[in-house]
mmCIF file of C-alpha atoms and ligand atoms in Angstrom:
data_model
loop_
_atom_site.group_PDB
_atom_site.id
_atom_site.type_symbol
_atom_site.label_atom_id
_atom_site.label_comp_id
_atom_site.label_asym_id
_atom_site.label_seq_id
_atom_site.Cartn_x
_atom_site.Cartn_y
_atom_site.Cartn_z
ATOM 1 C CA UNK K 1 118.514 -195.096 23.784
ATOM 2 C CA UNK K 2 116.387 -192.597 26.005
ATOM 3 C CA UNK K 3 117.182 -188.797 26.544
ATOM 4 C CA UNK K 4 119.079 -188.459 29.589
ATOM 5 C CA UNK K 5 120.035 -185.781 32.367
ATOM 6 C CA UNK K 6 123.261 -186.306 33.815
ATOM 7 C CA UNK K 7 126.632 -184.695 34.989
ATOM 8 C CA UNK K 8 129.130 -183.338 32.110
ATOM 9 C CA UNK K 9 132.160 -185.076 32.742
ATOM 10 C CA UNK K 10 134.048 -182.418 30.888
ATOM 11 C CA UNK K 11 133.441 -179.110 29.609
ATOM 12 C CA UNK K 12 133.498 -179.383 25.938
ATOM 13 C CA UNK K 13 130.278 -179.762 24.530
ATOM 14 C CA UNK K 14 127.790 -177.325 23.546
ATOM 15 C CA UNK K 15 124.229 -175.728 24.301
ATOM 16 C CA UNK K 16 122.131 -176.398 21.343
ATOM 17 C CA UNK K 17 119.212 -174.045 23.098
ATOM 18 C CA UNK K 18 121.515 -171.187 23.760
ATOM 19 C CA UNK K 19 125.357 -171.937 22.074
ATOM 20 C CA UNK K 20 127.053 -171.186 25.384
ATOM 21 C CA UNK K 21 129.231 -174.009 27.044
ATOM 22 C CA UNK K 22 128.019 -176.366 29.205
ATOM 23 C CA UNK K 23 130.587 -176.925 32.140
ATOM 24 C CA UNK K 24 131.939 -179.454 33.715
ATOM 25 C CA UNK K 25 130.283 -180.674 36.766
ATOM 26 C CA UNK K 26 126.896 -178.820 35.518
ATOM 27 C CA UNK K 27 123.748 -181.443 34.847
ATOM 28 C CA UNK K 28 123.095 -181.460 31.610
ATOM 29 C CA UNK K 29 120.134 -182.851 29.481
ATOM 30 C CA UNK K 30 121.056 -185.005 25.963
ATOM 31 C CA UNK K 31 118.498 -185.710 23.559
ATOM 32 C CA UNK K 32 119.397 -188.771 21.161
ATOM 33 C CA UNK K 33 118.817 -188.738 17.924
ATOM 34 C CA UNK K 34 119.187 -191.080 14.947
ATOM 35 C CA UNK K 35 122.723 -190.262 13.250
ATOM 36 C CA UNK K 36 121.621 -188.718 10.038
ATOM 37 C CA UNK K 37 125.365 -189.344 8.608
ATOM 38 C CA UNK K 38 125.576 -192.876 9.922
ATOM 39 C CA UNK K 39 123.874 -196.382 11.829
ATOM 40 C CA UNK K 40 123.211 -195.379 15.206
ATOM 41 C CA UNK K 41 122.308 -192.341 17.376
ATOM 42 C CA UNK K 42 123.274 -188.211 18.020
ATOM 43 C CA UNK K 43 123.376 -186.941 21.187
ATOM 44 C CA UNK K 44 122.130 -183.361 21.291
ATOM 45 C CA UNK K 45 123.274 -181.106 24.550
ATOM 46 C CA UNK K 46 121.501 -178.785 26.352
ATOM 47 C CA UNK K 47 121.317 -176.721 29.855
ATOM 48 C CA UNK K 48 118.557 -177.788 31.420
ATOM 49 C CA UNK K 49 116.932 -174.839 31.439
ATOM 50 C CA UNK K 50 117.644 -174.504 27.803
ATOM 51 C CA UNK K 51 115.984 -177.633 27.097
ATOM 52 C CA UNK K 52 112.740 -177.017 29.249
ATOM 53 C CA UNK K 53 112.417 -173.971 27.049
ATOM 54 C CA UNK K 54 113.343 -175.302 24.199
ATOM 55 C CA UNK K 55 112.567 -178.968 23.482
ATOM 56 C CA UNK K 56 109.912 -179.565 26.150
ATOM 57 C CA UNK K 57 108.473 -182.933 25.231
ATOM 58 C CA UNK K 58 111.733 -185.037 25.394
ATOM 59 C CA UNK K 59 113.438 -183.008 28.189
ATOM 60 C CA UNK K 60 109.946 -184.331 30.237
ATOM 61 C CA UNK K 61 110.823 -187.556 29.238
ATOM 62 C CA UNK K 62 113.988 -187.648 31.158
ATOM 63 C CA UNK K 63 112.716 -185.892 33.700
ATOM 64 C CA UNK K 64 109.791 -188.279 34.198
ATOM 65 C CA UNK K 65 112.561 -191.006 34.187
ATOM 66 C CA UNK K 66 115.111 -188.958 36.656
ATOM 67 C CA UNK K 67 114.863 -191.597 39.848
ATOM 68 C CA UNK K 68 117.429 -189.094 41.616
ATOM 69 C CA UNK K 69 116.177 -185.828 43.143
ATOM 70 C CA UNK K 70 116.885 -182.540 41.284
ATOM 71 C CA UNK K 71 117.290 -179.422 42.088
ATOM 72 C CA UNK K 72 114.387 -176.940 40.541
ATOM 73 C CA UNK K 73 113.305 -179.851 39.314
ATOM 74 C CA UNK K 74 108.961 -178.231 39.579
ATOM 75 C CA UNK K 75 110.175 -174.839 38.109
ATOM 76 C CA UNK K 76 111.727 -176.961 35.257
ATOM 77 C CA UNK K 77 108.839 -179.140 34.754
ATOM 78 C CA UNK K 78 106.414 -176.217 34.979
ATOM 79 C CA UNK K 79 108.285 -174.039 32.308
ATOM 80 C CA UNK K 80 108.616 -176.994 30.221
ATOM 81 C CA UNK K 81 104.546 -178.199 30.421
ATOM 82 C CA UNK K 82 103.854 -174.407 29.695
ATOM 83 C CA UNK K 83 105.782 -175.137 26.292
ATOM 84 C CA UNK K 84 103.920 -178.140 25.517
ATOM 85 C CA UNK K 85 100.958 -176.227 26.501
ATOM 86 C CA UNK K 86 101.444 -172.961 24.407
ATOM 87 C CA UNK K 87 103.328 -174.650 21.563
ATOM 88 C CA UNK K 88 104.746 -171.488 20.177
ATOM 89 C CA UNK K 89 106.829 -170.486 23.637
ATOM 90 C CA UNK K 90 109.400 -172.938 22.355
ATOM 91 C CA UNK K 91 109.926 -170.925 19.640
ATOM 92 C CA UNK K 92 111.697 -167.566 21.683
ATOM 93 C CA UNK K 93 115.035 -167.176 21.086
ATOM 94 C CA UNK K 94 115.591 -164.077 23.460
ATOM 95 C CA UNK K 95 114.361 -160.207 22.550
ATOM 96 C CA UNK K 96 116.570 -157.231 21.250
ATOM 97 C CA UNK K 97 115.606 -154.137 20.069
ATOM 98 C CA UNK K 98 114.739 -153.661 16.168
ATOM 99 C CA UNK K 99 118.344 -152.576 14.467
ATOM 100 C CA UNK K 100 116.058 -151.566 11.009
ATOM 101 C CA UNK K 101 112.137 -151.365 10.400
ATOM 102 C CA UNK K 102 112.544 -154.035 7.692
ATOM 103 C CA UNK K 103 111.455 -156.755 9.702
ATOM 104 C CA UNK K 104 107.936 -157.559 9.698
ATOM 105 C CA UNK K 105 105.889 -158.970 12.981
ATOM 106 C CA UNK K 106 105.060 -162.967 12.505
ATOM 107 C CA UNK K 107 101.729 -162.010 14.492
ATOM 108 C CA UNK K 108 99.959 -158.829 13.372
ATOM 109 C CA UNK K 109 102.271 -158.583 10.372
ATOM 110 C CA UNK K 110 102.901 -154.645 10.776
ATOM 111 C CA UNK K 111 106.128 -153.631 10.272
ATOM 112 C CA UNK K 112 108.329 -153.236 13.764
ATOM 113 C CA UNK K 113 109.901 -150.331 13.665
ATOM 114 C CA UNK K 114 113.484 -149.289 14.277
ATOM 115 C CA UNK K 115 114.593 -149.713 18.324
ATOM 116 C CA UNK K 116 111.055 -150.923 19.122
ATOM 117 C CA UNK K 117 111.206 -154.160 20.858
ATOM 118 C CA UNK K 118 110.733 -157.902 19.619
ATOM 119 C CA UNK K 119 111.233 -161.060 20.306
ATOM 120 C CA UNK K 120 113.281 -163.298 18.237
ATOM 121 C CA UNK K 121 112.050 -167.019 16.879
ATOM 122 C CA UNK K 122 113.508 -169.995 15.740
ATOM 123 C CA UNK K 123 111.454 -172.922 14.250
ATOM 124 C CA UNK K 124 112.815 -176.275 14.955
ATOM 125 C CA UNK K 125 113.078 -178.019 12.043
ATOM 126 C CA UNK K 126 115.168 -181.488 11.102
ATOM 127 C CA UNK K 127 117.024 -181.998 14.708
ATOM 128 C CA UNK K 128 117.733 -177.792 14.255
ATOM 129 C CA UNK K 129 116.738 -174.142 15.451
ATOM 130 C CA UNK K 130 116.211 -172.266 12.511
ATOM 131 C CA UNK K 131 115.941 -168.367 12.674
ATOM 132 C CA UNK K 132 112.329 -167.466 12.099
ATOM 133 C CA UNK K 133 112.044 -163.794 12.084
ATOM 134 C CA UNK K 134 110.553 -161.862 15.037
ATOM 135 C CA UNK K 135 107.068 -160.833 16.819
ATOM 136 C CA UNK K 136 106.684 -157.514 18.476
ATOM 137 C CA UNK K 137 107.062 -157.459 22.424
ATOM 138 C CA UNK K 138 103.180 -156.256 22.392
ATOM 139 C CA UNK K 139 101.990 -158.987 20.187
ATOM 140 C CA UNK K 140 102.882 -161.484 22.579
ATOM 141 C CA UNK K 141 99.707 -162.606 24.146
ATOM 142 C CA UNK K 142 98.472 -162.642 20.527
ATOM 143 C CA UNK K 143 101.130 -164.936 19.520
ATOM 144 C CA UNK K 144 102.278 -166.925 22.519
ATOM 145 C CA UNK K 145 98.708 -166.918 23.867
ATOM 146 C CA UNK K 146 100.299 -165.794 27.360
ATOM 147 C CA UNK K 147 102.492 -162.563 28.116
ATOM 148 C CA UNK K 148 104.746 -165.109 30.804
ATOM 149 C CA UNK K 149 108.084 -165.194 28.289
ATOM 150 C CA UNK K 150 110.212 -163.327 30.952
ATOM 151 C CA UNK K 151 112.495 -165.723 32.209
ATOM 152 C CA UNK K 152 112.724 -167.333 28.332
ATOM 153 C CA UNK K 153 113.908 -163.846 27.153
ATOM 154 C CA UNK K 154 116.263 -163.585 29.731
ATOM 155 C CA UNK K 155 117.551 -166.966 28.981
ATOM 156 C CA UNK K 156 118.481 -166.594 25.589
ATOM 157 C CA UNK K 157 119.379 -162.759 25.710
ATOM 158 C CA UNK K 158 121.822 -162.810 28.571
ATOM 159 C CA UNK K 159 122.839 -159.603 27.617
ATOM 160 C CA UNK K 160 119.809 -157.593 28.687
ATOM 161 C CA UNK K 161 120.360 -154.879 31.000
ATOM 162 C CA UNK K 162 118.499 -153.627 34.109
ATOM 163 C CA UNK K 163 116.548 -151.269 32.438
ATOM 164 C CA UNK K 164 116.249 -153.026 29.664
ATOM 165 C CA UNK K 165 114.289 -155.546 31.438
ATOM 166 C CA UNK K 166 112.529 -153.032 33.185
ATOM 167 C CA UNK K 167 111.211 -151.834 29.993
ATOM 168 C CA UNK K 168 110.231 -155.084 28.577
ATOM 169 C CA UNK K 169 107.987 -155.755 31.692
ATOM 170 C CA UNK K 170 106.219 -152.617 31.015
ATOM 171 C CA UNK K 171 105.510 -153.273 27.426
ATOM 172 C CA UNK K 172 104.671 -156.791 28.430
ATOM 173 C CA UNK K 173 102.154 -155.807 30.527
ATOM 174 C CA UNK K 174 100.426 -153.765 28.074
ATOM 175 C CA UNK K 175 100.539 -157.038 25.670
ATOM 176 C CA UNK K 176 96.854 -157.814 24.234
ATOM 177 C CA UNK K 177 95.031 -160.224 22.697
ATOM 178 C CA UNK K 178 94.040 -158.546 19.704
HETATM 179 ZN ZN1 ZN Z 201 121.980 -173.343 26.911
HETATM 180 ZN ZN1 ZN Z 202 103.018 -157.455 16.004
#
């Protein structure tokens, strides 16, 4: 069966991109999958913005195959050819500041030190996000090849304050290529 987008009928089922709840009413977009525990196919949920982010390539599929009109249906498409375009953007998983200095960065591999900022990753791998460690804020251009990961942070790191953001922009606009 194809990936669709369509209206939850009920509230139950859950974000794979982000773990929140989807809710009733909302559009949501399902992946299928083959069952890996029996004959047949999975149905993976998503937001829709989780799934631009997040699994680009099939969420385009449905959209491509939408015949009904949808709302922020260009911003969707755009985030989600950006991800098939910089293949590492699907990888954010939201940003948080460093609890320890243990972690090392997946890009420059310096250590990140305690409350500096990074961004967290998850590698999807066998129909899963797995937690990948983190990049520094700064090494993003390095990494994602473009320093654009606002609005994917946000996403999946509702949490972030004001300032918070505030101080992300800065440091994102200081991100380099080297
Ligand atoms: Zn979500
Ligand atoms: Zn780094």
């Amino acid at each position: 069966m194809a990936h669709v987008i369509e209206t939850a009928s009920t509230g139950r089922a859950k974000c794979r991109g982000c773990g929140g709840k989807i809710a009733a009413g909302e559009l949501r977009f399902g992946e299928r999958l083959p069952n890996p525990f029996a004959e047949g196919e999975t149905t993976h949920w998503f937001h829709l913005d989780c799934a631009a982010f997040k699994r680009p390539e099939p969420f385009l599929e449905a959209l491509g195959a939408r015949s009904e009109p949808l709302d922020d249906a260009a911003r969707l498409e755009s985030e989600a050819r950006r991800g098939v375009a910089h293949r590492r953007l699907p990888r954010i998983d939201g940003a948080e500041r460093s609890p320890s200095g243990r972690a090392q960065c997946r890009s420059c591999r310096e250590p990140i030190a305690k409350d500096a900022w990074r961004i967290r990753l998850v590698f999807y791998e066998e129909d899963r996000f797995v937690p990948s460690g983190y990049v520094h804020l700064r090494c993003s251009i390095a990494y994602f090849e473009t320093a654009d990961v606002l609005p994917r942070l946000r996403r999946f790191a509702p949490d972030l304050r004001d300032e918070d953001l505030k101080e992300i922009q800065r440091e994102l606009a200081q991100s380099d290529p080297a």
